[in-house]
Amino acid sequence: MITVNHIAQLRSFCDDARRAGRRVGLVPTMGYFHEGHRSLMRAARVENDVVVVSIFVNPTQFSPSEDLDAYPRDLERDDAIARDEGVDVLFTPDTAEMYPRPPLTTVHVGDLTAELCGASRPYHFDGVATVVTKLFAITGPCRAYFGRKDYQQLAVVRRLVADLDLPVDVVGCPLVREPDGVAMSSRNAYLSAEERAAATALVRALDRAAEAVRAGERDAATLRGLVVAEVDGEPLATLDYAEVVDAGDLSRIDHLEDSTDVLVALAARIGKTRLIDNATIEVRGAQVRVDLGVRS
Ligand code: PAF
């Protein structure tokens, strides 16, 4: 594995690889790897000749009141994990490399970013969309890998790729959970033992909604109410949002019609730490398929 810090180095490496007919897969990350990141690297390793993993804690997707400075970092450990997963190139630019001047150009993905996390983090998805577009422009990947835990982010990236005709396949990979069901996140590192136990409220809330759909409930407000009640029942949790939306365009729905694919998404603060989670539910007549991801 080689580590590169400069855009020009990575661009020339990827240009040479493509010229030699090799397929380049990109896994964009902010580092502090966990099993979810490993699963993205493994998927990329299977499907590409060259695997590039970027680690860049992107300041433009944090608002001034958020955790940019505190965001967990451990480059030495990440380096060892990336080697272990057979990564070819670790791209670790600093902020001056990625943003040598205040950018006048940003990528804004309209309606998809207005609700859910976008409602409480108004600039977040512009920051994500812009840095992901830059990483695509630098690397020129055939495929890029994103986890479904950040479902809205995945939808935003898919849409920007479609709208801008970018020649990259966006691959959505399963959400990965801890054995007790908590969705893996670098931010879990902030949680005290008590908060870590309280964080199970998020997956319990999703389970409750999923069970209700399996039992025949189709009213979106009722399902949302179950999620809210479960999170509100946890004293250390404060709900940011819980929504039941169309899994394709993220628009709100009233009723789970037959043949609908639905996203149940929520964000909550456990102490000071904001966590997100989601489940997708496919309704096909009496058949209901719930995707809560995989447990490690
Ligand atoms: O999901 C993340 O880690 C980040 O939002 C991403 C996609 C690397 C952009 O900074």
PDB file of C-alpha atoms and ligand atoms in Angstrom:
ATOM      1  CA  MET A   1       0.000   0.000   0.000  1.00  0.00           C
ATOM      2  CA  ILE A   2       1.233   3.487  -0.755  1.00  0.00           C
ATOM      3  CA  THR A   3       0.123   6.612   1.071  1.00  0.00           C
ATOM      4  CA  VAL A   4      -0.224   9.820  -0.899  1.00  0.00           C
ATOM      5  CA  ASN A   5      -1.004  13.279   0.409  1.00  0.00           C
ATOM      6  CA  HIS A   6      -1.076  15.226  -2.837  1.00  0.00           C
ATOM      7  CA  ILE A   7      -3.832  15.445  -5.439  1.00  0.00           C
ATOM      8  CA  ALA A   8      -1.360  15.428  -8.351  1.00  0.00           C
ATOM      9  CA  GLN A   9       0.244  12.175  -7.122  1.00  0.00           C
ATOM     10  CA  LEU A  10      -3.097  10.392  -6.745  1.00  0.00           C
ATOM     11  CA  ARG A  11      -4.359  11.678 -10.099  1.00  0.00           C
ATOM     12  CA  SER A  12      -1.270  10.473 -11.927  1.00  0.00           C
ATOM     13  CA  PHE A  13      -1.377   7.067 -10.176  1.00  0.00           C
ATOM     14  CA  CYS A  14      -5.046   6.576 -11.143  1.00  0.00           C
ATOM     15  CA  ASP A  15      -4.488   7.863 -14.715  1.00  0.00           C
ATOM     16  CA  ASP A  16      -1.704   5.271 -15.166  1.00  0.00           C
ATOM     17  CA  ALA A  17      -3.890   2.510 -13.711  1.00  0.00           C
ATOM     18  CA  ARG A  18      -6.796   3.314 -16.049  1.00  0.00           C
ATOM     19  CA  ARG A  19      -4.439   3.585 -19.048  1.00  0.00           C
ATOM     20  CA  ALA A  20      -3.249   0.068 -18.217  1.00  0.00           C
ATOM     21  CA  GLY A  21      -6.901  -1.086 -18.324  1.00  0.00           C
ATOM     22  CA  ARG A  22      -7.202  -1.434 -14.554  1.00  0.00           C
ATOM     23  CA  ARG A  23     -10.491  -0.618 -12.809  1.00  0.00           C
ATOM     24  CA  VAL A  24     -10.195   1.847  -9.932  1.00  0.00           C
ATOM     25  CA  GLY A  25     -12.532   1.599  -6.914  1.00  0.00           C
ATOM     26  CA  LEU A  26     -12.796   4.482  -4.439  1.00  0.00           C
ATOM     27  CA  VAL A  27     -13.879   4.337  -0.791  1.00  0.00           C
ATOM     28  CA  PRO A  28     -14.270   7.930   0.491  1.00  0.00           C
ATOM     29  CA  THR A  29     -14.014   8.108   4.307  1.00  0.00           C
ATOM     30  CA  MET A  30     -13.236  10.421   7.198  1.00  0.00           C
ATOM     31  CA  GLY A  31     -11.112   7.713   8.848  1.00  0.00           C
ATOM     32  CA  TYR A  32     -11.259   6.182  12.342  1.00  0.00           C
ATOM     33  CA  PHE A  33     -12.125   2.897  10.720  1.00  0.00           C
ATOM     34  CA  HIS A  34     -14.568   0.343  12.057  1.00  0.00           C
ATOM     35  CA  GLU A  35     -16.128  -2.799  10.637  1.00  0.00           C
ATOM     36  CA  GLY A  36     -18.427  -0.731   8.403  1.00  0.00           C
ATOM     37  CA  HIS A  37     -15.413   0.845   6.664  1.00  0.00           C
ATOM     38  CA  ARG A  38     -13.776  -2.559   6.394  1.00  0.00           C
ATOM     39  CA  SER A  39     -16.881  -3.914   4.631  1.00  0.00           C
ATOM     40  CA  LEU A  40     -16.662  -1.086   2.046  1.00  0.00           C
ATOM     41  CA  MET A  41     -12.965  -1.828   1.457  1.00  0.00           C
ATOM     42  CA  ARG A  42     -13.712  -5.552   1.047  1.00  0.00           C
ATOM     43  CA  ALA A  43     -16.466  -4.871  -1.488  1.00  0.00           C
ATOM     44  CA  ALA A  44     -14.120  -2.559  -3.403  1.00  0.00           C
ATOM     45  CA  ARG A  45     -11.302  -5.134  -3.258  1.00  0.00           C
ATOM     46  CA  VAL A  46     -13.505  -7.830  -4.841  1.00  0.00           C
ATOM     47  CA  GLU A  47     -14.808  -5.652  -7.668  1.00  0.00           C
ATOM     48  CA  ASN A  48     -11.771  -3.577  -8.734  1.00  0.00           C
ATOM     49  CA  ASP A  49      -8.124  -3.959  -9.702  1.00  0.00           C
ATOM     50  CA  VAL A  50      -6.995  -0.906  -7.726  1.00  0.00           C
ATOM     51  CA  VAL A  51      -8.551   0.187  -4.430  1.00  0.00           C
ATOM     52  CA  VAL A  52      -8.136   3.792  -3.283  1.00  0.00           C
ATOM     53  CA  VAL A  53      -9.316   4.791   0.208  1.00  0.00           C
ATOM     54  CA  SER A  54      -9.410   8.488   1.063  1.00  0.00           C
ATOM     55  CA  ILE A  55      -9.243   9.783   4.624  1.00  0.00           C
ATOM     56  CA  PHE A  56     -10.218  13.426   4.882  1.00  0.00           C
ATOM     57  CA  VAL A  57     -12.168  14.957   7.738  1.00  0.00           C
ATOM     58  CA  ASN A  58     -13.916  17.428   5.500  1.00  0.00           C
ATOM     59  CA  PRO A  59     -14.403  20.759   7.304  1.00  0.00           C
ATOM     60  CA  THR A  60     -17.057  22.037   4.896  1.00  0.00           C
ATOM     61  CA  GLN A  61     -19.587  19.433   6.018  1.00  0.00           C
ATOM     62  CA  PHE A  62     -19.404  20.511   9.685  1.00  0.00           C
ATOM     63  CA  SER A  63     -21.148  23.633  10.951  1.00  0.00           C
ATOM     64  CA  PRO A  64     -19.194  25.849  13.396  1.00  0.00           C
ATOM     65  CA  SER A  65     -21.099  24.323  16.355  1.00  0.00           C
ATOM     66  CA  GLU A  66     -20.321  20.726  15.341  1.00  0.00           C
ATOM     67  CA  ASP A  67     -17.525  18.310  16.250  1.00  0.00           C
ATOM     68  CA  LEU A  68     -14.881  18.971  13.550  1.00  0.00           C
ATOM     69  CA  ASP A  69     -12.010  19.417  16.024  1.00  0.00           C
ATOM     70  CA  ALA A  70     -13.115  16.567  18.288  1.00  0.00           C
ATOM     71  CA  TYR A  71     -13.813  14.161  15.400  1.00  0.00           C
ATOM     72  CA  PRO A  72     -11.870  10.967  16.259  1.00  0.00           C
ATOM     73  CA  ARG A  73      -8.650  10.422  14.320  1.00  0.00           C
ATOM     74  CA  ASP A  74      -6.057   7.618  14.426  1.00  0.00           C
ATOM     75  CA  LEU A  75      -4.059   7.510  11.213  1.00  0.00           C
ATOM     76  CA  GLU A  76      -1.639   4.835  12.413  1.00  0.00           C
ATOM     77  CA  ARG A  77      -4.449   2.400  13.222  1.00  0.00           C
ATOM     78  CA  ASP A  78      -6.303   3.280   9.998  1.00  0.00           C
ATOM     79  CA  ASP A  79      -3.125   2.639   8.021  1.00  0.00           C
ATOM     80  CA  ALA A  80      -2.820  -0.857   9.545  1.00  0.00           C
ATOM     81  CA  ILE A  81      -6.486  -1.653   8.844  1.00  0.00           C
ATOM     82  CA  ALA A  82      -6.265  -0.462   5.232  1.00  0.00           C
ATOM     83  CA  ARG A  83      -3.166  -2.651   4.688  1.00  0.00           C
ATOM     84  CA  ASP A  84      -4.997  -5.577   6.257  1.00  0.00           C
ATOM     85  CA  GLU A  85      -7.874  -5.106   3.787  1.00  0.00           C
ATOM     86  CA  GLY A  86      -5.531  -5.088   0.796  1.00  0.00           C
ATOM     87  CA  VAL A  87      -5.983  -1.404  -0.067  1.00  0.00           C
ATOM     88  CA  ASP A  88      -3.555  -0.156  -2.748  1.00  0.00           C
ATOM     89  CA  VAL A  89      -3.574   3.583  -2.078  1.00  0.00           C
ATOM     90  CA  LEU A  90      -4.405   5.554   1.049  1.00  0.00           C
ATOM     91  CA  PHE A  91      -5.091   9.185   0.137  1.00  0.00           C
ATOM     92  CA  THR A  92      -4.628  11.460   3.160  1.00  0.00           C
ATOM     93  CA  PRO A  93      -4.691  15.076   1.985  1.00  0.00           C
ATOM     94  CA  ASP A  94      -4.750  17.958   4.449  1.00  0.00           C
ATOM     95  CA  THR A  95      -7.212  20.827   4.275  1.00  0.00           C
ATOM     96  CA  ALA A  96      -4.793  23.130   2.404  1.00  0.00           C
ATOM     97  CA  GLU A  97      -4.406  20.454  -0.285  1.00  0.00           C
ATOM     98  CA  MET A  98      -8.157  19.962  -0.749  1.00  0.00           C
ATOM     99  CA  TYR A  99      -9.133  23.609  -0.311  1.00  0.00           C
ATOM    100  CA  PRO A 100      -6.133  25.805  -1.290  1.00  0.00           C
ATOM    101  CA  ARG A 101      -8.495  28.776  -1.569  1.00  0.00           C
ATOM    102  CA  PRO A 102     -12.035  29.386  -0.265  1.00  0.00           C
ATOM    103  CA  PRO A 103     -14.135  27.585  -2.894  1.00  0.00           C
ATOM    104  CA  LEU A 104     -16.559  29.693  -4.918  1.00  0.00           C
ATOM    105  CA  THR A 105     -18.043  26.558  -6.435  1.00  0.00           C
ATOM    106  CA  THR A 106     -20.165  24.143  -4.448  1.00  0.00           C
ATOM    107  CA  VAL A 107     -22.418  21.256  -5.398  1.00  0.00           C
ATOM    108  CA  HIS A 108     -25.953  21.574  -4.077  1.00  0.00           C
ATOM    109  CA  VAL A 109     -28.391  18.686  -4.537  1.00  0.00           C
ATOM    110  CA  GLY A 110     -31.845  20.300  -4.270  1.00  0.00           C
ATOM    111  CA  ASP A 111     -34.871  18.665  -2.647  1.00  0.00           C
ATOM    112  CA  LEU A 112     -33.106  15.544  -1.389  1.00  0.00           C
ATOM    113  CA  THR A 113     -31.133  17.573   1.141  1.00  0.00           C
ATOM    114  CA  ALA A 114     -33.957  19.670   2.615  1.00  0.00           C
ATOM    115  CA  GLU A 115     -35.383  17.175   5.127  1.00  0.00           C
ATOM    116  CA  LEU A 116     -34.122  14.466   7.503  1.00  0.00           C
ATOM    117  CA  CYS A 117     -30.505  15.283   8.435  1.00  0.00           C
ATOM    118  CA  GLY A 118     -30.542  18.259   6.059  1.00  0.00           C
ATOM    119  CA  ALA A 119     -33.186  20.009   8.186  1.00  0.00           C
ATOM    120  CA  SER A 120     -30.936  20.242  11.260  1.00  0.00           C
ATOM    121  CA  ARG A 121     -27.616  20.332   9.334  1.00  0.00           C
ATOM    122  CA  PRO A 122     -28.430  22.855   6.563  1.00  0.00           C
ATOM    123  CA  TYR A 123     -24.950  23.040   4.952  1.00  0.00           C
ATOM    124  CA  HIS A 124     -23.863  19.484   5.616  1.00  0.00           C
ATOM    125  CA  PHE A 125     -24.869  17.922   2.299  1.00  0.00           C
ATOM    126  CA  ASP A 126     -23.402  20.767   0.225  1.00  0.00           C
ATOM    127  CA  GLY A 127     -20.098  20.006   1.940  1.00  0.00           C
ATOM    128  CA  VAL A 128     -20.472  16.278   1.314  1.00  0.00           C
ATOM    129  CA  ALA A 129     -21.595  16.661  -2.310  1.00  0.00           C
ATOM    130  CA  THR A 130     -18.760  19.069  -3.078  1.00  0.00           C
ATOM    131  CA  VAL A 131     -15.971  17.007  -1.529  1.00  0.00           C
ATOM    132  CA  VAL A 132     -17.267  13.761  -3.062  1.00  0.00           C
ATOM    133  CA  THR A 133     -17.387  15.436  -6.491  1.00  0.00           C
ATOM    134  CA  LYS A 134     -13.785  16.596  -5.983  1.00  0.00           C
ATOM    135  CA  LEU A 135     -12.691  13.092  -4.938  1.00  0.00           C
ATOM    136  CA  PHE A 136     -14.374  11.654  -8.053  1.00  0.00           C
ATOM    137  CA  ALA A 137     -12.645  14.269 -10.240  1.00  0.00           C
ATOM    138  CA  ILE A 138      -9.244  13.494  -8.692  1.00  0.00           C
ATOM    139  CA  THR A 139      -9.511   9.696  -8.698  1.00  0.00           C
ATOM    140  CA  GLY A 140     -11.707   8.958 -11.728  1.00  0.00           C
ATOM    141  CA  PRO A 141     -13.071   5.764 -10.160  1.00  0.00           C
ATOM    142  CA  CYS A 142     -15.180   3.193 -12.021  1.00  0.00           C
ATOM    143  CA  ARG A 143     -16.990   2.519  -8.761  1.00  0.00           C
ATOM    144  CA  ALA A 144     -17.357   4.312  -5.431  1.00  0.00           C
ATOM    145  CA  TYR A 145     -18.545   2.726  -2.193  1.00  0.00           C
ATOM    146  CA  PHE A 146     -20.822   4.227   0.463  1.00  0.00           C
ATOM    147  CA  GLY A 147     -22.558   2.687   3.478  1.00  0.00           C
ATOM    148  CA  ARG A 148     -26.346   2.620   3.745  1.00  0.00           C
ATOM    149  CA  LYS A 149     -26.149   3.851   7.345  1.00  0.00           C
ATOM    150  CA  ASP A 150     -25.811   7.313   5.767  1.00  0.00           C
ATOM    151  CA  TYR A 151     -28.841   6.602   3.587  1.00  0.00           C
ATOM    152  CA  GLN A 152     -29.546  10.233   2.713  1.00  0.00           C
ATOM    153  CA  GLN A 153     -25.887  10.793   1.818  1.00  0.00           C
ATOM    154  CA  LEU A 154     -26.017   7.776  -0.500  1.00  0.00           C
ATOM    155  CA  ALA A 155     -29.184   9.135  -2.160  1.00  0.00           C
ATOM    156  CA  VAL A 156     -27.525  12.550  -2.580  1.00  0.00           C
ATOM    157  CA  VAL A 157     -24.387  11.047  -4.133  1.00  0.00           C
ATOM    158  CA  ARG A 158     -26.432   8.857  -6.505  1.00  0.00           C
ATOM    159  CA  ARG A 159     -28.417  11.898  -7.595  1.00  0.00           C
ATOM    160  CA  LEU A 160     -25.411  14.168  -8.167  1.00  0.00           C
ATOM    161  CA  VAL A 161     -23.765  11.418 -10.241  1.00  0.00           C
ATOM    162  CA  ALA A 162     -26.942  11.080 -12.343  1.00  0.00           C
ATOM    163  CA  ASP A 163     -27.510  14.838 -12.713  1.00  0.00           C
ATOM    164  CA  LEU A 164     -23.874  15.623 -13.606  1.00  0.00           C
ATOM    165  CA  ASP A 165     -23.413  12.506 -15.801  1.00  0.00           C
ATOM    166  CA  LEU A 166     -20.384  11.428 -13.824  1.00  0.00           C
ATOM    167  CA  PRO A 167     -18.951   8.137 -15.129  1.00  0.00           C
ATOM    168  CA  VAL A 168     -18.944   6.284 -11.811  1.00  0.00           C
ATOM    169  CA  ASP A 169     -21.095   3.471 -10.429  1.00  0.00           C
ATOM    170  CA  VAL A 170     -22.197   4.296  -6.900  1.00  0.00           C
ATOM    171  CA  VAL A 171     -22.323   1.116  -4.819  1.00  0.00           C
ATOM    172  CA  GLY A 172     -24.441   1.163  -1.643  1.00  0.00           C
ATOM    173  CA  CYS A 173     -23.230  -1.333   0.961  1.00  0.00           C
ATOM    174  CA  PRO A 174     -25.146  -2.777   3.936  1.00  0.00           C
ATOM    175  CA  LEU A 175     -25.307  -0.909   7.215  1.00  0.00           C
ATOM    176  CA  VAL A 176     -23.130  -2.770   9.733  1.00  0.00           C
ATOM    177  CA  ARG A 177     -24.209  -3.147  13.367  1.00  0.00           C
ATOM    178  CA  GLU A 178     -22.453  -4.024  16.601  1.00  0.00           C
ATOM    179  CA  PRO A 179     -23.559  -7.351  18.137  1.00  0.00           C
ATOM    180  CA  ASP A 180     -26.133  -5.483  20.305  1.00  0.00           C
ATOM    181  CA  GLY A 181     -27.609  -3.811  17.233  1.00  0.00           C
ATOM    182  CA  VAL A 182     -26.109  -0.300  17.524  1.00  0.00           C
ATOM    183  CA  ALA A 183     -25.142   0.972  14.062  1.00  0.00           C
ATOM    184  CA  MET A 184     -21.381   1.239  13.673  1.00  0.00           C
ATOM    185  CA  SER A 185     -20.181   4.825  13.595  1.00  0.00           C
ATOM    186  CA  SER A 186     -16.894   6.549  14.317  1.00  0.00           C
ATOM    187  CA  ARG A 187     -18.919   8.798  16.651  1.00  0.00           C
ATOM    188  CA  ASN A 188     -19.731   5.810  18.933  1.00  0.00           C
ATOM    189  CA  ALA A 189     -16.240   6.477  20.334  1.00  0.00           C
ATOM    190  CA  TYR A 190     -17.658   9.560  22.104  1.00  0.00           C
ATOM    191  CA  LEU A 191     -20.161   7.524  24.159  1.00  0.00           C
ATOM    192  CA  SER A 192     -19.686   6.686  27.850  1.00  0.00           C
ATOM    193  CA  ALA A 193     -20.623   3.125  28.897  1.00  0.00           C
ATOM    194  CA  GLU A 194     -24.027   4.345  30.059  1.00  0.00           C
ATOM    195  CA  GLU A 195     -24.623   6.275  26.827  1.00  0.00           C
ATOM    196  CA  ARG A 196     -23.451   3.305  24.771  1.00  0.00           C
ATOM    197  CA  ALA A 197     -26.173   1.173  26.408  1.00  0.00           C
ATOM    198  CA  ALA A 198     -28.733   3.938  25.808  1.00  0.00           C
ATOM    199  CA  ALA A 199     -27.784   4.050  22.101  1.00  0.00           C
ATOM    200  CA  THR A 200     -29.588   0.728  21.579  1.00  0.00           C
ATOM    201  CA  ALA A 201     -32.829   2.751  21.746  1.00  0.00           C
ATOM    202  CA  LEU A 202     -32.359   3.702  18.078  1.00  0.00           C
ATOM    203  CA  VAL A 203     -32.352   0.154  16.732  1.00  0.00           C
ATOM    204  CA  ARG A 204     -35.096  -0.849  19.181  1.00  0.00           C
ATOM    205  CA  ALA A 205     -37.221   1.962  17.726  1.00  0.00           C
ATOM    206  CA  LEU A 206     -36.624   0.714  14.177  1.00  0.00           C
ATOM    207  CA  ASP A 207     -37.380  -2.866  15.237  1.00  0.00           C
ATOM    208  CA  ARG A 208     -40.653  -1.720  16.734  1.00  0.00           C
ATOM    209  CA  ALA A 209     -41.702  -0.009  13.504  1.00  0.00           C
ATOM    210  CA  ALA A 210     -40.621  -3.025  11.437  1.00  0.00           C
ATOM    211  CA  GLU A 211     -42.568  -5.425  13.674  1.00  0.00           C
ATOM    212  CA  ALA A 212     -45.666  -3.269  13.308  1.00  0.00           C
ATOM    213  CA  VAL A 213     -45.390  -3.340   9.496  1.00  0.00           C
ATOM    214  CA  ARG A 214     -44.960  -7.123   9.628  1.00  0.00           C
ATOM    215  CA  ALA A 215     -48.124  -7.252  11.743  1.00  0.00           C
ATOM    216  CA  GLY A 216     -50.025  -5.301   9.064  1.00  0.00           C
ATOM    217  CA  GLU A 217     -49.668  -1.641  10.124  1.00  0.00           C
ATOM    218  CA  ARG A 218     -49.496   0.623   7.040  1.00  0.00           C
ATOM    219  CA  ASP A 219     -50.113   4.084   8.485  1.00  0.00           C
ATOM    220  CA  ALA A 220     -46.914   6.172   8.381  1.00  0.00           C
ATOM    221  CA  ALA A 221     -47.894   8.445  11.310  1.00  0.00           C
ATOM    222  CA  THR A 222     -48.536   5.405  13.525  1.00  0.00           C
ATOM    223  CA  LEU A 223     -45.158   3.929  12.609  1.00  0.00           C
ATOM    224  CA  ARG A 224     -43.444   7.238  13.256  1.00  0.00           C
ATOM    225  CA  GLY A 225     -45.229   7.405  16.634  1.00  0.00           C
ATOM    226  CA  LEU A 226     -43.776   4.018  17.610  1.00  0.00           C
ATOM    227  CA  VAL A 227     -40.250   5.197  16.792  1.00  0.00           C
ATOM    228  CA  VAL A 228     -40.732   8.444  18.723  1.00  0.00           C
ATOM    229  CA  ALA A 229     -42.165   6.599  21.749  1.00  0.00           C
ATOM    230  CA  GLU A 230     -39.246   4.184  21.919  1.00  0.00           C
ATOM    231  CA  VAL A 231     -36.616   6.937  21.743  1.00  0.00           C
ATOM    232  CA  ASP A 232     -38.539   9.170  24.166  1.00  0.00           C
ATOM    233  CA  GLY A 233     -38.600   6.243  26.611  1.00  0.00           C
ATOM    234  CA  GLU A 234     -34.803   6.379  26.864  1.00  0.00           C
ATOM    235  CA  PRO A 235     -33.855   9.093  29.393  1.00  0.00           C
ATOM    236  CA  LEU A 236     -30.417   9.765  27.850  1.00  0.00           C
ATOM    237  CA  ALA A 237     -31.805  10.172  24.324  1.00  0.00           C
ATOM    238  CA  THR A 238     -33.189  13.326  22.696  1.00  0.00           C
ATOM    239  CA  LEU A 239     -34.855  12.792  19.352  1.00  0.00           C
ATOM    240  CA  ASP A 240     -33.776  15.069  16.500  1.00  0.00           C
ATOM    241  CA  TYR A 241     -36.136  13.562  13.931  1.00  0.00           C
ATOM    242  CA  ALA A 242     -37.966  10.369  13.045  1.00  0.00           C
ATOM    243  CA  GLU A 243     -39.482  10.094   9.576  1.00  0.00           C
ATOM    244  CA  VAL A 244     -41.169   7.534   7.357  1.00  0.00           C
ATOM    245  CA  VAL A 245     -40.394   8.440   3.741  1.00  0.00           C
ATOM    246  CA  ASP A 246     -40.306   7.026   0.236  1.00  0.00           C
ATOM    247  CA  ALA A 247     -36.977   5.184  -0.016  1.00  0.00           C
ATOM    248  CA  GLY A 248     -36.405   6.506  -3.558  1.00  0.00           C
ATOM    249  CA  ASP A 249     -36.966  10.262  -3.425  1.00  0.00           C
ATOM    250  CA  LEU A 250     -37.137  10.645   0.389  1.00  0.00           C
ATOM    251  CA  SER A 251     -40.511  12.396   0.179  1.00  0.00           C
ATOM    252  CA  ARG A 252     -42.897  12.006   3.129  1.00  0.00           C
ATOM    253  CA  ILE A 253     -45.645   9.403   2.773  1.00  0.00           C
ATOM    254  CA  ASP A 254     -48.925   8.949   4.620  1.00  0.00           C
ATOM    255  CA  HIS A 255     -49.512   5.317   3.882  1.00  0.00           C
ATOM    256  CA  LEU A 256     -47.377   2.324   2.945  1.00  0.00           C
ATOM    257  CA  GLU A 257     -48.981   1.366  -0.349  1.00  0.00           C
ATOM    258  CA  ASP A 258     -48.419  -2.046  -1.857  1.00  0.00           C
ATOM    259  CA  SER A 259     -45.147  -2.095  -3.848  1.00  0.00           C
ATOM    260  CA  THR A 260     -43.688   0.778  -1.873  1.00  0.00           C
ATOM    261  CA  ASP A 261     -40.137   0.817  -0.594  1.00  0.00           C
ATOM    262  CA  VAL A 262     -40.031   2.835   2.563  1.00  0.00           C
ATOM    263  CA  LEU A 263     -37.225   4.323   4.622  1.00  0.00           C
ATOM    264  CA  VAL A 264     -37.677   4.707   8.369  1.00  0.00           C
ATOM    265  CA  ALA A 265     -34.916   7.088   9.437  1.00  0.00           C
ATOM    266  CA  LEU A 266     -34.067   8.775  12.692  1.00  0.00           C
ATOM    267  CA  ALA A 267     -31.434  10.874  14.399  1.00  0.00           C
ATOM    268  CA  ALA A 268     -31.078  11.306  18.137  1.00  0.00           C
ATOM    269  CA  ARG A 269     -28.626  12.785  20.581  1.00  0.00           C
ATOM    270  CA  ILE A 270     -27.332  10.416  23.212  1.00  0.00           C
ATOM    271  CA  GLY A 271     -25.828  12.857  25.660  1.00  0.00           C
ATOM    272  CA  LYS A 272     -23.966  15.221  23.306  1.00  0.00           C
ATOM    273  CA  THR A 273     -23.426  12.664  20.544  1.00  0.00           C
ATOM    274  CA  ARG A 274     -25.704  12.781  17.521  1.00  0.00           C
ATOM    275  CA  LEU A 275     -26.347   9.324  16.063  1.00  0.00           C
ATOM    276  CA  ILE A 276     -28.368   8.294  13.015  1.00  0.00           C
ATOM    277  CA  ASP A 277     -29.922   5.004  12.016  1.00  0.00           C
ATOM    278  CA  ASN A 278     -32.396   3.637   9.485  1.00  0.00           C
ATOM    279  CA  ALA A 279     -34.203   0.626   8.113  1.00  0.00           C
ATOM    280  CA  THR A 280     -35.709   0.079   4.693  1.00  0.00           C
ATOM    281  CA  ILE A 281     -38.949  -1.821   4.340  1.00  0.00           C
ATOM    282  CA  GLU A 282     -40.318  -3.312   1.133  1.00  0.00           C
ATOM    283  CA  VAL A 283     -44.044  -4.022   1.042  1.00  0.00           C
ATOM    284  CA  ARG A 284     -45.228  -6.504  -1.579  1.00  0.00           C
ATOM    285  CA  GLY A 285     -48.807  -7.426  -0.702  1.00  0.00           C
ATOM    286  CA  ALA A 286     -48.684  -9.451   2.501  1.00  0.00           C
ATOM    287  CA  GLN A 287     -44.931  -9.915   2.057  1.00  0.00           C
ATOM    288  CA  VAL A 288     -42.753  -7.503   4.026  1.00  0.00           C
ATOM    289  CA  ARG A 289     -38.972  -7.419   3.740  1.00  0.00           C
ATOM    290  CA  VAL A 290     -37.091  -5.388   6.327  1.00  0.00           C
ATOM    291  CA  ASP A 291     -33.451  -4.410   5.784  1.00  0.00           C
ATOM    292  CA  LEU A 292     -31.798  -3.426   9.040  1.00  0.00           C
ATOM    293  CA  GLY A 293     -28.314  -4.197   7.708  1.00  0.00           C
ATOM    294  CA  VAL A 294     -25.978  -6.852   9.066  1.00  0.00           C
ATOM    295  CA  ARG A 295     -24.622  -7.600  12.548  1.00  0.00           C
ATOM    296  CA  SER A 296     -20.895  -8.075  12.824  1.00  0.00           C
TER     297      SER A 296
HETATM  298  O1  PAF B   1     -19.452   9.402   5.063  1.00  0.00           O
HETATM  299  C1  PAF B   1     -18.376  10.027   5.213  1.00  0.00           C
HETATM  300  O2  PAF B   1     -17.440   9.556   5.848  1.00  0.00           O
HETATM  301  C2  PAF B   1     -18.225  11.408   4.596  1.00  0.00           C
HETATM  302  O3  PAF B   1     -19.431  12.100   4.614  1.00  0.00           O
HETATM  303  C3  PAF B   1     -17.627  11.374   3.166  1.00  0.00           C
HETATM  304  C4  PAF B   1     -18.539  10.642   2.193  1.00  0.00           C
HETATM  305  C5  PAF B   1     -16.267  10.711   3.196  1.00  0.00           C
HETATM  306  C6  PAF B   1     -17.457  12.805   2.650  1.00  0.00           C
HETATM  307  O4  PAF B   1     -16.609  13.541   3.457  1.00  0.00           O
END
